[in-house]
């Protein structure tokens, strides 16, 4: 019989085994979740360093703890890299996530009871800008922009009217289903008229903006960008705030992060972010171009097979993301689960007109090309991917047989691209002996 220590070791080994199996599962799958990505070898190394075990509350060279000599040098360099990547005055690389970044900015510029304008959840808005998310946590009221399904974007005239009538403290933009650039330039007059702050949650499209292939929100009317750093910017699960406004406003944002909404930041993740940003300065433009090329082609191919891909009028997408109405193909839940059986990983998603649908069984699915592009998918691979999706969903081919083809196909993609060094993705790194 095992003694207690051995029993607990079994628990630990069980957890480790789950991680190994998960890595293997992703090694053999085609990952199309629009909010995920994988890190480069050098960025991954950073997560295992002693940086991850230390405290560095405050700002570089003004810390509350000793032992931060190298942390200060690191944070200085990460800020410099961020400023170069986003062509901005200010960078705060401390938020632990995109939602944390959003909370810091809300804390800086609002008081409980204030009203802000936000994208509707049905129009792809993120939960942190909903009343049951971070916005509600700050006690804010919200008013949503109307959405134009044909354009798959906010309706410009309707949005001007909403802003003019409600005079929000912040006009908040950015979505989790983010197909087309936000028409910020067209809204500048009304921003000036109501004298609001303009904040743009760039999480999904951060790497496309930094790669100069989407829009340039800081030059189009936004004062602040927030984001998570692990989607089209292929870094760690972490957050960032980019600012171009006044120094006074920026100090409020910094205080919104610390001590407003966190104590310590995760220094190992911040180091990984620094490596990711240096790689994006080097490779980001070509990476972002290929992501978008792949997404548009996947939209065209799926459309040819008879899928109802939204945004057709504007070429399906100008980002990494596609939204597809699969209500005629069994619904979002059925399609997502069928594809999962084939090792093709996507998520079910509400569509703008899903007013009476539950988010657990919506009409749509969402797909993103950023991770497959990262491991080398080019045009011919995207065409084959569309064929596999068609086989599984429209032709109802046996899921096990599609899965065999997926595993065989995926085994050809053995290198993380657009980064320094070489590494076979999804490998488990053993330290424990
Ligand atoms: N939940 C993420 C997404 O999938 O878009 C955003 O935080």
Coordinates of C-alpha atoms and ligand atoms in Angstrom, one line a residue:
X1 CA 0.0 0.0 0.0
X2 CA 1.2 3.5 -0.8
X3 CA 2.0 5.8 2.2
X4 CA 0.5 9.3 2.1
X5 CA 3.5 10.9 0.4
X6 CA 3.3 8.3 -2.5
X7 CA -0.4 8.9 -2.8
X8 CA 0.2 12.7 -3.2
X9 CA 3.0 12.0 -5.6
X10 CA 0.5 10.0 -7.7
X11 CA -1.8 13.1 -7.7
X12 CA 1.1 15.2 -8.9
X13 CA 2.1 12.7 -11.6
X14 CA -1.5 12.5 -12.7
X15 CA -1.6 16.3 -13.3
X16 CA 1.7 16.1 -15.1
X17 CA 0.4 13.3 -17.3
X18 CA -2.7 15.4 -18.2
X19 CA -0.4 18.2 -19.3
X20 CA 1.6 15.8 -21.5
X21 CA -1.6 14.4 -23.0
X22 CA -2.9 17.9 -23.6
X23 CA 0.3 18.9 -25.5
X24 CA 0.0 15.7 -27.6
X25 CA -3.6 16.5 -28.4
X26 CA -2.7 20.0 -29.6
X27 CA 0.3 18.6 -31.5
X28 CA -2.2 16.4 -33.4
X29 CA -5.0 19.1 -33.8
X30 CA -5.6 22.1 -36.0
X31 CA -6.1 25.0 -33.6
X32 CA -8.4 27.7 -34.9
X33 CA -9.6 29.5 -31.7
X34 CA -9.3 33.2 -32.6
X35 CA -8.0 34.2 -29.2
X36 CA -5.1 31.8 -28.8
X37 CA -1.5 31.3 -30.1
X38 CA 1.8 29.7 -29.2
X39 CA 4.9 31.4 -28.0
X40 CA 8.4 31.3 -29.4
X41 CA 11.1 29.2 -27.8
X42 CA 12.9 32.2 -26.2
X43 CA 9.7 33.7 -24.9
X44 CA 8.7 30.2 -23.4
X45 CA 12.1 30.0 -21.7
X46 CA 11.3 33.3 -19.8
X47 CA 8.3 31.6 -18.1
X48 CA 10.6 29.2 -16.4
X49 CA 13.0 31.8 -14.9
X50 CA 13.3 33.1 -11.4
X51 CA 11.6 36.3 -12.6
X52 CA 8.4 34.4 -12.0
X53 CA 9.0 34.0 -8.2
X54 CA 9.7 37.7 -7.3
X55 CA 7.8 40.8 -6.3
X56 CA 8.3 44.2 -8.0
X57 CA 5.4 46.4 -6.9
X58 CA 5.5 49.9 -8.3
X59 CA 7.4 51.3 -11.3
X60 CA 11.0 50.7 -12.4
X61 CA 13.6 52.4 -10.1
X62 CA 10.8 53.2 -7.6
X63 CA 10.1 49.8 -6.0
X64 CA 8.9 48.8 -2.6
X65 CA 11.1 45.7 -2.5
X66 CA 14.8 45.1 -2.8
X67 CA 16.3 42.6 -5.3
X68 CA 14.9 44.3 -8.4
X69 CA 18.1 45.5 -10.1
X70 CA 17.6 43.2 -13.2
X71 CA 13.8 43.5 -13.1
X72 CA 14.1 47.3 -13.5
X73 CA 16.5 46.9 -16.5
X74 CA 14.0 44.4 -17.9
X75 CA 11.0 46.6 -17.5
X76 CA 12.8 49.6 -19.0
X77 CA 13.6 47.5 -22.1
X78 CA 10.1 46.0 -22.4
X79 CA 8.6 49.5 -22.3
X80 CA 11.1 50.8 -24.9
X81 CA 10.2 47.8 -27.2
X82 CA 6.5 48.5 -26.7
X83 CA 6.9 52.1 -27.6
X84 CA 8.8 51.2 -30.7
X85 CA 6.3 48.5 -31.7
X86 CA 3.2 50.8 -31.2
X87 CA 4.8 54.1 -32.0
X88 CA 3.4 55.5 -28.7
X89 CA 4.4 57.7 -25.9
X90 CA 3.6 55.3 -23.1
X91 CA 3.5 51.6 -22.3
X92 CA 2.4 49.8 -19.2
X93 CA 3.5 46.2 -19.5
X94 CA 2.2 45.1 -16.0
X95 CA -1.4 44.1 -16.5
X96 CA -1.9 40.4 -15.9
X97 CA -4.5 40.1 -18.7
X98 CA -6.5 42.1 -21.1
X99 CA -9.4 42.3 -18.6
X100 CA -6.9 43.6 -16.0
X101 CA -5.8 46.2 -18.4
X102 CA -9.4 47.2 -19.0
X103 CA -10.1 47.4 -15.3
X104 CA -7.1 49.7 -14.8
X105 CA -8.3 52.1 -17.5
X106 CA -11.9 52.1 -16.2
X107 CA -10.5 52.7 -12.7
X108 CA -8.5 55.6 -14.0
X109 CA -11.2 57.4 -16.0
X110 CA -14.5 56.7 -14.3
X111 CA -16.4 56.7 -11.1
X112 CA -19.2 54.4 -10.0
X113 CA -22.4 55.5 -11.6
X114 CA -20.8 57.0 -14.8
X115 CA -22.0 55.9 -18.2
X116 CA -19.8 54.6 -21.0
X117 CA -20.6 53.5 -24.5
X118 CA -19.5 50.0 -25.6
X119 CA -19.9 47.4 -28.4
X120 CA -22.8 45.0 -27.8
X121 CA -22.0 41.5 -26.9
X122 CA -24.1 40.3 -29.9
X123 CA -21.9 42.6 -32.0
X124 CA -18.8 40.7 -30.8
X125 CA -18.2 42.9 -27.7
X126 CA -16.0 41.4 -24.9
X127 CA -17.4 40.4 -21.6
X128 CA -15.1 42.8 -19.7
X129 CA -17.1 45.7 -21.4
X130 CA -20.4 44.2 -20.3
X131 CA -22.4 45.1 -17.2
X132 CA -21.8 41.6 -15.8
X133 CA -18.1 41.9 -16.4
X134 CA -15.4 44.5 -15.4
X135 CA -17.6 47.4 -16.4
X136 CA -20.2 46.3 -13.9
X137 CA -17.6 45.7 -11.3
X138 CA -16.8 49.4 -11.5
X139 CA -20.5 50.2 -11.1
X140 CA -20.8 51.8 -14.5
X141 CA -23.8 52.0 -16.8
X142 CA -23.5 51.1 -20.4
X143 CA -25.1 52.0 -23.7
X144 CA -24.4 49.9 -26.8
X145 CA -23.6 50.9 -30.4
X146 CA -26.0 49.7 -33.0
X147 CA -24.6 47.0 -35.3
X148 CA -24.8 46.7 -39.1
X149 CA -24.8 43.0 -40.0
X150 CA -24.1 43.6 -43.7
X151 CA -21.0 45.5 -42.9
X152 CA -20.2 43.3 -39.8
X153 CA -19.3 46.5 -38.0
X154 CA -20.9 49.1 -35.8
X155 CA -23.4 51.3 -37.6
X156 CA -21.7 54.7 -38.0
X157 CA -24.8 57.0 -38.1
X158 CA -26.4 55.0 -35.2
X159 CA -23.2 55.2 -33.2
X160 CA -22.9 59.0 -33.7
X161 CA -26.5 59.3 -32.4
X162 CA -25.9 57.1 -29.4
X163 CA -22.7 59.1 -28.4
X164 CA -24.3 62.5 -29.0
X165 CA -27.4 61.6 -27.0
X166 CA -25.7 59.9 -24.1
X167 CA -22.4 61.8 -23.7
X168 CA -20.5 58.8 -22.3
X169 CA -17.5 59.4 -20.1
X170 CA -15.6 56.8 -22.3
X171 CA -16.3 55.7 -25.8
X172 CA -15.1 52.1 -25.7
X173 CA -14.3 50.0 -28.8
X174 CA -12.9 46.7 -29.8
X175 CA -14.4 43.2 -30.0
X176 CA -13.8 39.5 -29.7
X177 CA -15.4 38.9 -33.1
X178 CA -13.3 41.6 -34.8
X179 CA -13.6 41.2 -38.6
X180 CA -13.2 44.8 -39.8
X181 CA -11.5 48.0 -38.5
X182 CA -13.6 50.3 -36.3
X183 CA -14.6 53.5 -38.1
X184 CA -12.8 55.7 -35.6
X185 CA -12.0 58.5 -38.1
X186 CA -15.7 58.9 -38.9
X187 CA -16.5 59.3 -35.2
X188 CA -13.9 61.9 -34.4
X189 CA -16.2 64.9 -34.6
X190 CA -18.7 63.4 -32.1
X191 CA -15.8 62.4 -29.8
X192 CA -14.7 66.1 -29.7
X193 CA -18.3 67.3 -29.3
X194 CA -19.0 65.2 -26.2
X195 CA -15.4 65.4 -24.9
X196 CA -15.1 61.7 -24.0
X197 CA -12.0 59.5 -23.6
X198 CA -11.6 57.1 -26.5
X199 CA -10.4 53.6 -25.5
X200 CA -9.8 50.8 -28.0
X201 CA -9.5 47.2 -26.7
X202 CA -7.1 45.8 -29.3
X203 CA -6.7 42.4 -27.7
X204 CA -7.7 40.4 -30.8
X205 CA -5.9 42.5 -33.4
X206 CA -2.9 43.7 -31.4
X207 CA -0.4 41.8 -33.6
X208 CA -2.1 43.0 -36.7
X209 CA -2.0 46.6 -35.6
X210 CA 1.7 46.2 -34.5
X211 CA 2.4 44.5 -37.9
X212 CA 0.8 47.6 -39.6
X213 CA -1.9 45.5 -41.4
X214 CA -5.1 46.5 -39.7
X215 CA -5.8 50.1 -38.5
X216 CA -3.8 52.6 -36.5
X217 CA -6.2 53.5 -33.6
X218 CA -3.8 55.9 -31.9
X219 CA -3.6 58.0 -35.1
X220 CA -7.3 57.6 -35.8
X221 CA -8.8 59.0 -32.6
X222 CA -8.1 56.6 -29.7
X223 CA -6.0 57.8 -26.8
X224 CA -5.5 54.4 -25.1
X225 CA -5.2 50.9 -26.4
X226 CA -5.6 47.9 -24.1
X227 CA -5.0 44.3 -25.0
X228 CA -4.1 40.8 -24.0
X229 CA -0.9 39.7 -25.5
X230 CA -1.5 36.2 -26.7
X231 CA -3.7 36.3 -29.7
X232 CA -2.4 37.8 -33.0
X233 CA 0.5 39.1 -30.9
X234 CA 1.8 35.6 -30.1
X235 CA 3.1 36.3 -26.6
X236 CA 2.3 35.1 -23.0
X237 CA -1.1 35.1 -21.4
X238 CA -0.7 38.7 -20.2
X239 CA -1.9 42.3 -20.8
X240 CA -0.6 45.6 -21.9
X241 CA -1.8 49.3 -22.1
X242 CA -0.5 51.6 -24.8
X243 CA -1.1 55.4 -24.4
X244 CA -0.7 58.5 -26.4
X245 CA -2.5 61.1 -24.4
X246 CA -1.4 63.5 -21.7
X247 CA 1.1 62.7 -19.0
X248 CA -1.6 63.5 -16.4
X249 CA -3.9 60.9 -17.9
X250 CA -1.1 58.4 -18.2
X251 CA -0.3 58.7 -14.5
X252 CA -4.0 57.9 -13.7
X253 CA -3.7 54.8 -15.9
X254 CA -0.6 53.6 -14.1
X255 CA -2.2 54.1 -10.8
X256 CA -5.3 52.2 -12.1
X257 CA -3.0 49.2 -12.6
X258 CA -1.0 49.5 -9.4
X259 CA -2.3 49.9 -6.8
X260 CA -5.7 50.1 -8.4
X261 CA -6.2 46.6 -9.7
X262 CA -3.2 44.5 -8.9
X263 CA -0.4 44.2 -6.4
X264 CA 2.5 42.4 -8.1
X265 CA 2.8 41.9 -11.8
X266 CA 4.1 38.6 -13.3
X267 CA 7.6 39.5 -14.2
X268 CA 8.4 36.2 -16.1
X269 CA 5.4 36.9 -18.3
X270 CA 6.5 40.5 -18.8
X271 CA 10.0 39.1 -19.9
X272 CA 8.2 36.8 -22.3
X273 CA 6.2 39.8 -23.7
X274 CA 9.5 41.7 -24.2
X275 CA 10.9 38.8 -26.3
X276 CA 7.7 38.5 -28.2
X277 CA 7.7 42.3 -29.0
X278 CA 11.3 42.1 -30.2
X279 CA 10.4 39.2 -32.5
X280 CA 7.3 41.1 -33.7
X281 CA 9.4 44.1 -34.6
X282 CA 11.5 41.8 -36.7
X283 CA 8.8 39.5 -38.2
X284 CA 5.5 41.1 -37.3
X285 CA 4.7 42.6 -40.7
X286 CA 5.1 39.5 -42.7
X287 CA 3.4 37.4 -40.0
X288 CA 0.4 39.7 -39.9
X289 CA 0.1 39.8 -43.7
X290 CA 0.0 36.0 -44.0
X291 CA -2.5 35.7 -41.1
X292 CA -5.0 38.0 -43.0
X293 CA -4.3 36.4 -46.4
X294 CA -5.0 33.0 -44.8
X295 CA -8.2 34.2 -43.1
X296 CA -9.6 35.8 -46.3
X297 CA -8.8 32.7 -48.3
X298 CA -10.4 30.4 -45.7
X299 CA -13.5 32.6 -45.9
X300 CA -13.6 32.3 -49.7
X301 CA -13.1 28.5 -49.7
X302 CA -15.7 27.8 -47.1
X303 CA -18.1 30.1 -49.0
X304 CA -17.5 28.1 -52.1
X305 CA -18.4 24.9 -50.3
X306 CA -21.7 26.4 -49.3
X307 CA -21.0 27.7 -45.8
X308 CA -22.6 31.0 -44.9
X309 CA -19.6 33.1 -44.1
X310 CA -20.5 36.6 -42.8
X311 CA -19.0 39.8 -44.1
X312 CA -19.1 38.6 -47.7
X313 CA -19.7 42.1 -49.0
X314 CA -16.2 43.2 -47.6
X315 CA -14.3 40.0 -48.5
X316 CA -15.3 38.1 -45.3
X317 CA -12.6 39.6 -43.1
X318 CA -9.7 42.1 -42.8
X319 CA -8.4 40.4 -39.7
X320 CA -7.5 36.9 -38.5
X321 CA -11.2 36.0 -37.7
X322 CA -14.1 34.6 -39.6
X323 CA -17.7 34.3 -38.4
X324 CA -19.8 31.6 -40.0
X325 CA -23.6 31.1 -39.6
X326 CA -24.0 27.4 -39.3
X327 CA -27.7 27.4 -38.3
X328 CA -28.4 25.4 -41.4
X329 CA -25.6 22.9 -40.6
X330 CA -26.8 21.8 -37.2
X331 CA -26.0 25.0 -35.2
X332 CA -22.9 26.3 -33.5
X333 CA -22.7 23.7 -30.7
X334 CA -23.1 20.7 -33.1
X335 CA -20.6 22.0 -35.6
X336 CA -18.0 22.9 -32.9
X337 CA -18.3 19.5 -31.3
X338 CA -18.3 17.6 -34.6
X339 CA -15.1 19.4 -35.6
X340 CA -13.5 18.7 -32.2
X341 CA -14.1 15.0 -32.9
X342 CA -12.0 15.5 -36.0
X343 CA -9.2 17.4 -34.0
X344 CA -10.2 20.7 -35.6
X345 CA -10.6 23.1 -32.7
X346 CA -12.9 26.1 -33.0
X347 CA -15.6 27.7 -30.8
X348 CA -19.3 28.2 -31.1
X349 CA -20.2 31.9 -31.2
X350 CA -23.3 34.2 -30.9
X351 CA -24.0 36.1 -34.1
X352 CA -25.3 39.7 -34.2
X353 CA -28.9 38.6 -34.8
X354 CA -28.9 35.8 -32.2
X355 CA -31.3 37.7 -29.9
X356 CA -33.2 34.7 -28.8
X357 CA -30.4 32.2 -28.8
X358 CA -28.4 31.0 -25.8
X359 CA -24.6 31.5 -25.9
X360 CA -24.2 27.7 -25.3
X361 CA -26.1 27.0 -28.6
X362 CA -25.7 29.9 -30.9
X363 CA -26.1 30.1 -34.7
X364 CA -22.5 30.7 -35.4
X365 CA -18.9 29.5 -35.2
X366 CA -15.7 31.7 -35.0
X367 CA -12.4 30.7 -36.6
X368 CA -9.0 32.4 -36.5
X369 CA -5.9 31.8 -38.6
X370 CA -3.2 33.3 -36.4
X371 CA -2.0 30.0 -34.8
X372 CA -2.0 27.9 -38.0
X373 CA -0.1 30.7 -39.7
X374 CA 2.4 30.7 -36.9
X375 CA 3.2 27.1 -37.6
X376 CA 3.5 27.6 -41.3
X377 CA 0.1 27.3 -43.0
X378 CA 0.2 28.9 -46.5
X379 CA -2.5 29.1 -49.2
X380 CA -2.5 25.4 -50.3
X381 CA -2.8 24.3 -46.6
X382 CA -5.7 26.6 -46.0
X383 CA -7.5 25.1 -49.1
X384 CA -7.0 21.6 -47.7
X385 CA -8.2 22.8 -44.2
X386 CA -11.4 24.1 -45.9
X387 CA -11.8 20.7 -47.6
X388 CA -11.5 18.9 -44.2
X389 CA -14.1 21.2 -42.6
X390 CA -16.5 20.6 -45.5
X391 CA -15.9 16.9 -45.3
X392 CA -16.8 16.9 -41.6
X393 CA -19.7 19.4 -41.5
X394 CA -21.4 19.4 -44.9
X395 CA -20.5 16.0 -46.3
X396 CA -20.9 14.2 -42.9
X397 CA -17.8 12.1 -43.6
X398 CA -17.0 9.8 -40.6
X399 CA -15.3 11.9 -38.0
X400 CA -12.6 9.3 -37.2
X401 CA -11.6 9.2 -40.8
X402 CA -11.3 13.0 -41.0
X403 CA -9.4 12.9 -37.7
X404 CA -6.8 10.5 -39.3
X405 CA -6.3 12.9 -42.1
X406 CA -6.0 15.9 -39.7
X407 CA -3.3 14.0 -37.7
X408 CA -1.4 13.1 -40.8
X409 CA -1.6 16.6 -42.2
X410 CA -0.6 18.3 -39.0
X411 CA 2.5 16.2 -38.7
X412 CA 4.0 18.2 -41.5
X413 CA 4.1 21.4 -39.4
X414 CA 7.1 21.0 -37.1
X415 CA 8.4 24.5 -36.6
X416 CA 7.3 27.7 -35.0
X417 CA 7.7 30.5 -37.5
X418 CA 8.2 34.3 -37.3
X419 CA 10.5 34.1 -34.3
X420 CA 14.2 33.8 -33.3
X421 CA 15.5 30.2 -33.0
X422 CA 13.9 26.9 -33.9
X423 CA 11.5 24.8 -31.8
X424 CA 9.0 22.0 -32.5
X425 CA 5.7 23.3 -31.3
X426 CA 3.6 21.6 -28.6
X427 CA 6.5 19.6 -27.1
X428 CA 6.5 18.9 -23.3
X429 CA 9.6 20.2 -21.6
X430 CA 10.7 17.9 -18.7
X431 CA 12.4 19.3 -15.6
X432 CA 11.3 17.0 -12.9
X433 CA 13.5 13.9 -12.6
Ligands
LIG1 N1 -12.3 34.9 -24.4 C1 -11.4 35.6 -25.3 C2 -11.9 35.3 -26.7 O1 -12.0 34.1 -27.0 O2 -12.1 36.2 -27.5 C3 -11.2 37.0 -25.1 O3 -10.8 37.2 -23.9

